[in-house]
Amino acid sequence: MAPSASTGQKVNLKGYKTLPHAIQLVTMMSGTSSASTLTIGDQNKKFKVSRALTWMVVICIPATFIAVTAGSAYRMYNKPIWAAGFPSRLPVVLMLGAYLAVVNLALGYLTLYLPQAPFAVWKALDDVGLRLIGLAVILISGPVLLSAQAWLHIIWACLLGVLIAAILAFCVCLARTYSK
């Protein structure tokens, strides 16, 4: 056990050598050492994050993503210019909201139920899963929606489904590794 670079506290990761390769890769790429790291619970204590506020964020933000995209899909479906022969646009809009909601739910799950997980994992999911890939998904979904190619809509919706499955698989891996 070595002191953490940010808090000076000693934190022992639960069996680092037996961690799945994906989690080892995330902690290695984040620049933390293998022997010590800041946990999500330590980060929450450091910034005095309350569980009630976390619950409000976990409930409200994903629901907002779902509501906005569902409202957009409803509006697109009822407008003759958008719905004329292209109902394949609707899954693209709905899967976009679902991806953003699932990433936010995963971050909330890590915060609420896995406080002993490394904070580097939470930070990587936030930076890569939400900010980088989320922004790319939003920017690419615009031109895909504007195209009149049904095959492109279907492929993009399937790709978003694969991204959602990857986030869920990563959360299951973390839950199996760090649950009590």
Short mmCIF file of C-alpha atoms in Angstrom, two decimals:
data_model
loop_
_atom_site.label_atom_id
_atom_site.label_comp_id
_atom_site.label_asym_id
_atom_site.label_seq_id
_atom_site.Cartn_x
_atom_site.Cartn_y
_atom_site.Cartn_z
CA MET A 1 0.00 0.00 0.00
CA ALA A 2 1.32 3.39 -0.99
CA PRO A 3 -0.10 6.82 -0.28
CA SER A 4 -2.48 8.22 -2.83
CA ALA A 5 -1.09 11.13 -4.82
CA SER A 6 -4.09 13.35 -4.19
CA THR A 7 -5.13 12.68 -0.59
CA GLY A 8 -2.14 11.10 1.10
CA GLN A 9 -4.40 8.31 2.38
CA LYS A 10 -3.48 4.70 1.92
CA VAL A 11 -5.95 2.84 -0.26
CA ASN A 12 -5.66 -0.83 -1.05
CA LEU A 13 -7.29 -2.00 -4.26
CA LYS A 14 -9.07 -5.30 -3.92
CA GLY A 15 -6.78 -7.80 -5.67
CA TYR A 16 -5.31 -5.60 -8.40
CA LYS A 17 -3.68 -8.58 -10.13
CA THR A 18 -7.06 -10.28 -10.48
CA LEU A 19 -8.82 -7.22 -11.91
CA PRO A 20 -10.25 -7.57 -15.40
CA HIS A 21 -7.98 -6.24 -18.14
CA ALA A 22 -10.43 -3.46 -19.05
CA ILE A 23 -10.27 -1.98 -15.55
CA GLN A 24 -6.48 -2.37 -15.40
CA LEU A 25 -6.25 -0.55 -18.73
CA VAL A 26 -8.45 2.31 -17.51
CA THR A 27 -6.46 2.79 -14.31
CA MET A 28 -3.17 2.55 -16.22
CA MET A 29 -4.24 5.11 -18.83
CA SER A 30 -5.47 7.51 -16.17
CA GLY A 31 -1.96 7.75 -14.75
CA THR A 32 -2.64 6.19 -11.37
CA SER A 33 -0.30 3.67 -9.89
CA SER A 34 -1.30 0.07 -9.49
CA ALA A 35 -0.78 0.05 -5.74
CA SER A 36 -2.87 3.05 -4.79
CA THR A 37 -5.62 5.19 -6.15
CA LEU A 38 -8.36 7.53 -5.07
CA THR A 39 -11.69 5.77 -4.73
CA ILE A 40 -15.10 7.14 -5.69
CA GLY A 41 -16.12 7.20 -2.03
CA ASP A 42 -13.01 9.20 -1.10
CA GLN A 43 -13.75 11.67 -3.88
CA ASN A 44 -17.34 12.06 -2.67
CA LYS A 45 -16.16 12.66 0.90
CA LYS A 46 -13.55 15.14 -0.29
CA PHE A 47 -16.13 17.27 -2.11
CA LYS A 48 -18.97 16.54 0.37
CA VAL A 49 -21.31 15.05 -2.24
CA SER A 50 -24.58 14.04 -0.58
CA ARG A 51 -26.49 10.90 -1.51
CA ALA A 52 -29.72 12.89 -1.86
CA LEU A 53 -28.19 15.19 -4.45
CA THR A 54 -26.69 12.22 -6.27
CA TRP A 55 -30.10 10.51 -6.34
CA MET A 56 -31.70 13.66 -7.77
CA VAL A 57 -29.07 13.84 -10.51
CA VAL A 58 -29.38 10.12 -11.27
CA ILE A 59 -33.14 10.43 -11.64
CA CYS A 60 -33.45 13.80 -13.40
CA ILE A 61 -30.67 13.85 -16.01
CA PRO A 62 -31.37 10.47 -17.70
CA ALA A 63 -35.10 11.20 -17.59
CA THR A 64 -34.42 14.52 -19.32
CA PHE A 65 -32.46 12.82 -22.10
CA ILE A 66 -35.24 10.29 -22.62
CA ALA A 67 -37.99 12.93 -22.50
CA VAL A 68 -36.26 15.28 -24.96
CA THR A 69 -35.52 12.56 -27.48
CA ALA A 70 -38.96 10.97 -27.12
CA GLY A 71 -40.56 14.39 -27.64
CA SER A 72 -38.37 14.97 -30.69
CA ALA A 73 -39.29 11.57 -32.09
CA TYR A 74 -42.99 12.26 -31.54
CA ARG A 75 -42.71 15.63 -33.24
CA MET A 76 -40.75 14.13 -36.15
CA TYR A 77 -43.29 11.37 -36.58
CA ASN A 78 -46.21 13.82 -36.70
CA LYS A 79 -44.57 16.22 -39.17
CA PRO A 80 -45.29 15.09 -42.73
CA ILE A 81 -41.95 16.35 -44.03
CA TRP A 82 -39.99 14.15 -41.59
CA ALA A 83 -42.21 11.09 -41.47
CA ALA A 84 -42.80 10.78 -45.21
CA GLY A 85 -41.50 7.28 -45.79
CA PHE A 86 -38.76 7.46 -43.16
CA PRO A 87 -39.95 5.87 -39.92
CA SER A 88 -36.41 4.50 -39.65
CA ARG A 89 -35.33 7.88 -38.26
CA LEU A 90 -37.21 7.30 -35.02
CA PRO A 91 -34.89 4.60 -33.59
CA VAL A 92 -31.89 6.85 -34.21
CA VAL A 93 -33.40 9.62 -32.09
CA LEU A 94 -34.55 7.26 -29.35
CA MET A 95 -31.25 5.35 -29.20
CA LEU A 96 -29.35 8.64 -28.96
CA GLY A 97 -31.28 9.54 -25.82
CA ALA A 98 -30.95 6.00 -24.50
CA TYR A 99 -27.14 6.05 -24.88
CA LEU A 100 -26.78 9.34 -23.03
CA ALA A 101 -29.18 8.15 -20.32
CA VAL A 102 -27.37 4.82 -19.84
CA VAL A 103 -23.98 6.52 -19.46
CA ASN A 104 -25.44 8.89 -16.86
CA LEU A 105 -27.11 5.99 -15.05
CA ALA A 106 -23.80 4.10 -15.06
CA LEU A 107 -22.05 7.10 -13.50
CA GLY A 108 -24.78 7.33 -10.88
CA TYR A 109 -24.56 3.61 -10.15
CA LEU A 110 -20.82 3.87 -9.63
CA THR A 111 -21.28 6.84 -7.31
CA LEU A 112 -24.09 5.34 -5.25
CA TYR A 113 -23.29 1.63 -5.07
CA LEU A 114 -19.58 1.18 -5.80
CA PRO A 115 -17.77 3.76 -3.64
CA GLN A 116 -14.73 1.48 -3.31
CA ALA A 117 -14.11 1.48 -7.10
CA PRO A 118 -11.21 3.63 -8.32
CA PHE A 119 -12.16 7.20 -9.16
CA ALA A 120 -10.13 6.83 -12.37
CA VAL A 121 -12.81 4.46 -13.68
CA TRP A 122 -15.57 7.00 -12.97
CA LYS A 123 -13.48 9.77 -14.53
CA ALA A 124 -12.75 7.68 -17.64
CA LEU A 125 -16.42 6.82 -18.08
CA ASP A 126 -17.33 10.49 -17.71
CA ASP A 127 -14.59 11.81 -20.01
CA VAL A 128 -14.69 9.14 -22.68
CA GLY A 129 -18.18 7.65 -22.48
CA LEU A 130 -20.13 10.84 -21.94
CA ARG A 131 -18.08 13.77 -23.15
CA LEU A 132 -16.05 12.31 -26.01
CA ILE A 133 -18.20 9.52 -27.40
CA GLY A 134 -21.44 11.24 -26.35
CA LEU A 135 -20.51 14.40 -28.23
CA ALA A 136 -19.43 12.37 -31.26
CA VAL A 137 -22.71 10.44 -31.19
CA ILE A 138 -24.71 13.67 -31.06
CA LEU A 139 -22.70 15.26 -33.88
CA ILE A 140 -22.91 12.20 -36.13
CA SER A 141 -26.61 11.61 -35.44
CA GLY A 142 -27.50 14.98 -36.98
CA PRO A 143 -26.32 14.20 -40.52
CA VAL A 144 -27.59 10.63 -40.20
CA LEU A 145 -31.06 11.96 -39.38
CA LEU A 146 -30.95 14.39 -42.29
CA SER A 147 -30.04 11.68 -44.77
CA ALA A 148 -32.81 9.91 -46.64
CA GLN A 149 -31.09 6.52 -46.46
CA ALA A 150 -32.98 3.98 -44.37
CA TRP A 151 -30.01 1.62 -44.27
CA LEU A 152 -27.89 4.35 -42.68
CA HIS A 153 -30.53 4.96 -40.00
CA ILE A 154 -30.70 1.25 -39.20
CA ILE A 155 -26.92 0.81 -39.04
CA TRP A 156 -26.50 3.88 -36.83
CA ALA A 157 -29.26 2.71 -34.47
CA CYS A 158 -27.57 -0.71 -34.26
CA LEU A 159 -24.21 0.92 -33.53
CA LEU A 160 -25.80 2.94 -30.73
CA GLY A 161 -27.24 -0.32 -29.38
CA VAL A 162 -23.74 -1.83 -29.36
CA LEU A 163 -22.40 1.21 -27.48
CA ILE A 164 -25.18 0.84 -24.90
CA ALA A 165 -24.36 -2.87 -24.50
CA ALA A 166 -20.67 -2.01 -24.02
CA ILE A 167 -21.48 0.48 -21.25
CA LEU A 168 -23.72 -2.07 -19.53
CA ALA A 169 -21.06 -4.80 -19.82
CA PHE A 170 -18.47 -2.45 -18.33
CA CYS A 171 -20.80 -1.70 -15.40
CA VAL A 172 -21.43 -5.41 -14.81
CA CYS A 173 -17.67 -6.00 -14.80
CA LEU A 174 -17.19 -3.21 -12.26
CA ALA A 175 -20.06 -4.46 -10.10
CA ARG A 176 -18.62 -7.98 -10.02
CA THR A 177 -15.18 -6.66 -9.15
CA TYR A 178 -16.02 -4.02 -6.54
CA SER A 179 -19.33 -5.03 -4.96
CA LYS A 180 -19.20 -5.98 -1.30
#
